[in-house]
XYZ file of C-alpha atoms in Angstrom:
181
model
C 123.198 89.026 121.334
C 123.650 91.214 124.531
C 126.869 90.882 125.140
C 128.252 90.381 121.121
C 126.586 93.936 120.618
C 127.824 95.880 123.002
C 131.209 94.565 122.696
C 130.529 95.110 118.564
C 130.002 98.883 119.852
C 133.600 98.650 121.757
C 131.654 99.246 125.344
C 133.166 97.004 128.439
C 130.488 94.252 129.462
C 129.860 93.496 133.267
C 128.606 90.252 134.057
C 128.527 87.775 137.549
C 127.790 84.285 137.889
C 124.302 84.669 139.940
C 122.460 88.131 140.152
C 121.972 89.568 143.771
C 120.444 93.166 143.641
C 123.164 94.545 146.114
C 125.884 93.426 143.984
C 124.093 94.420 140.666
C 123.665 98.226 142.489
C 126.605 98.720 143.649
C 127.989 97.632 140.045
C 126.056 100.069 138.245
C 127.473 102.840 140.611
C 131.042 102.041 140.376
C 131.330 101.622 136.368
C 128.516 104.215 135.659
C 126.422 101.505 133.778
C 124.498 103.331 130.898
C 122.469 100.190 129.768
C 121.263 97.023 131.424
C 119.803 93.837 130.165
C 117.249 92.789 133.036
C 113.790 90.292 133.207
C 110.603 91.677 134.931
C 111.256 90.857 138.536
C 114.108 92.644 138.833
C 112.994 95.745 137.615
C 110.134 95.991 139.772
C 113.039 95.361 142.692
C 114.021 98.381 141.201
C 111.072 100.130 141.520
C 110.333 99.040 144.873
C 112.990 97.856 146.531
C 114.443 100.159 149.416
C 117.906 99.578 148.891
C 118.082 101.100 145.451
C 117.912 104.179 147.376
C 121.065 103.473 148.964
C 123.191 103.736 145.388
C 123.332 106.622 143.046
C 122.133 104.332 139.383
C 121.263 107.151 137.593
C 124.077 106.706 134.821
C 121.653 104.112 134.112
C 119.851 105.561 130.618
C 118.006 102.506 128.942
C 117.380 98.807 130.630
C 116.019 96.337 127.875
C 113.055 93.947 129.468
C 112.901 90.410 128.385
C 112.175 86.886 129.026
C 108.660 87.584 130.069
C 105.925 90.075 129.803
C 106.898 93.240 131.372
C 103.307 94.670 132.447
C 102.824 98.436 132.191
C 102.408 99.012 135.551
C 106.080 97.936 136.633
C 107.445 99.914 133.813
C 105.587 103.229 135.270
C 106.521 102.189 138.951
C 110.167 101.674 137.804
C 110.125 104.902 135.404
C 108.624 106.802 138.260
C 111.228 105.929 140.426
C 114.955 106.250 138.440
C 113.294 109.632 136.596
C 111.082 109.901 133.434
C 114.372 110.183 131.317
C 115.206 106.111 131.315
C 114.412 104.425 128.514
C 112.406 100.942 129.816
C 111.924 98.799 126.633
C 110.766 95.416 126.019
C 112.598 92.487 123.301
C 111.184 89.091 122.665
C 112.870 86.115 121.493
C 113.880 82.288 121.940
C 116.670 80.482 121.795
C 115.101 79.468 118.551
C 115.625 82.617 117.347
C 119.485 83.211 118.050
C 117.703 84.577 120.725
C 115.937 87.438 119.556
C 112.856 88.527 117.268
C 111.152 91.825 118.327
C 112.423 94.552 119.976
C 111.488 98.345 120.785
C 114.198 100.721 118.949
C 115.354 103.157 121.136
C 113.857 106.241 119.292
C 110.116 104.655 119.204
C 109.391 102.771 122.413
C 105.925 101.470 122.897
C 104.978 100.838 126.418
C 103.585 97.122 126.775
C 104.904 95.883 123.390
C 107.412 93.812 122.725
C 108.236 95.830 119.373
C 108.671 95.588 116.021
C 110.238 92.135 114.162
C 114.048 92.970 113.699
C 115.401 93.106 110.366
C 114.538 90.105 107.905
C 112.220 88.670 110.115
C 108.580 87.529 109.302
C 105.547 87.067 111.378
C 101.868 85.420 111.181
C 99.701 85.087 113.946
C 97.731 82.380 113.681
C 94.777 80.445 114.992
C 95.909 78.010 117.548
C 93.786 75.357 116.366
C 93.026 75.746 113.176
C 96.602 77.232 112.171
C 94.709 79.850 109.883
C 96.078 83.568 109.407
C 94.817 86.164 111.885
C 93.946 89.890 111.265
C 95.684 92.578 113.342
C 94.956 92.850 116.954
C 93.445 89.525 116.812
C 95.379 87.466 119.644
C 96.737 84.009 118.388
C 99.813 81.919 118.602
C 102.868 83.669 117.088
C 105.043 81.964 113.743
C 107.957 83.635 112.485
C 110.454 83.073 109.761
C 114.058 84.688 109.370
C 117.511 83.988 109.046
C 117.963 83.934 112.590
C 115.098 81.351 113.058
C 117.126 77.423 114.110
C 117.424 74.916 111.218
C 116.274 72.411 113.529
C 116.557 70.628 117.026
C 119.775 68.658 116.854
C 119.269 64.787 116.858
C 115.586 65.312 117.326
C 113.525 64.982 114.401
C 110.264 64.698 115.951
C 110.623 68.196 117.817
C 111.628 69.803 115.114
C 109.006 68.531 112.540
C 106.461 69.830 115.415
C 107.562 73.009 115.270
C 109.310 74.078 112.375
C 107.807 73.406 108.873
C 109.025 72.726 104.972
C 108.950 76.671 104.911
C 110.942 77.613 107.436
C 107.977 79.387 109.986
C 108.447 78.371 113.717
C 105.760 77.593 115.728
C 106.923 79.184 118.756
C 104.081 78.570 121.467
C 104.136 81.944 122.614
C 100.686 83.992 122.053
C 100.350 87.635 121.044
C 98.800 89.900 118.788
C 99.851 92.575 116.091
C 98.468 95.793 116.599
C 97.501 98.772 114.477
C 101.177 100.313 114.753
């Protein structure tokens, strides 16, 4: 999904086989990177690391978090330090999911939130135990449905049957909440 989109929107795609935050600097200052796909560690490198001071990033306008919580704190530490005008916003997903299922849009970012469902998905959140339907900012385990969600595990029943029911919702594992927004 990273890369199809962006080439989708005709913009060149820089990638390297293991990330190293020199390397990943000093590429974001030589083709005037605009976006960046990143997990939580390394943008708090960026926020605290001294040798991001050694590379003029700021063509750098959005980076999308994901692959695990980004906590509020790192995204002010990081904001504070590349200027208030990035764009820090979090996506969730799964390789179940084709690999994505939330994400903040670019025009309503919500700090600490992974966003709303993208387009033709569904979500529950459920009691982990009983599997019953939660209210809003109740935290349980989050199921989704879509046409991005996996038809199944391949050559493994079992897994799938555990996870994925006659309906189509996915048990994914991961807990969360829905809010009032």
């Amino acid at each position: 999904a990273s890369l199809n989109v962006t080439l989708w929107h005709g913009c060149p795609v820089i990638t390297f086989p293991a990330f190293d935050l020199e390397n990943f600097l000093s590429l974001v200052q030589e083709y005037k990177c605009t976006k960046a796909h990143l997990v939580p560690p390394i943008i708090l490198g960026l926020a605290k690391h001294p040798l991001v001071d050694k590379y003029d990033i700021s063509s750098l306008k959005t980076i999308v978090s994901g692959a695990a919580p980004l906590g509020p704190e790192t995204e002010a530490a990081c904001r504070a330090r590349l200027g208030d005008a990035i764009k820090i916003k979090q996506a969730w997903g799964m390789s179940e999911l084709s690999p994505i299922g939330t994400c903040n849009p670019d025009d309503l970012i919500k700090t600490g939130s992974s966003g709303p469902p993208v387009a033709g998905m569904e979500y529950k959140i459920v009691d982990v135990e009983s599997g019953l339907n939660l209210p809003r900012n109740e935290t349980g385990e989050i199921v989704c449905r879509g046409p991005n969600v996996m038809v199944g595990y391949l050559n493994n029943k079992s897994g799938t049957e555990e996870c994925l029911d006659a309906d189509g919702w996915l048990r994914t594992g991961d807990i969360g909440f829905v809010d009032d927004d």
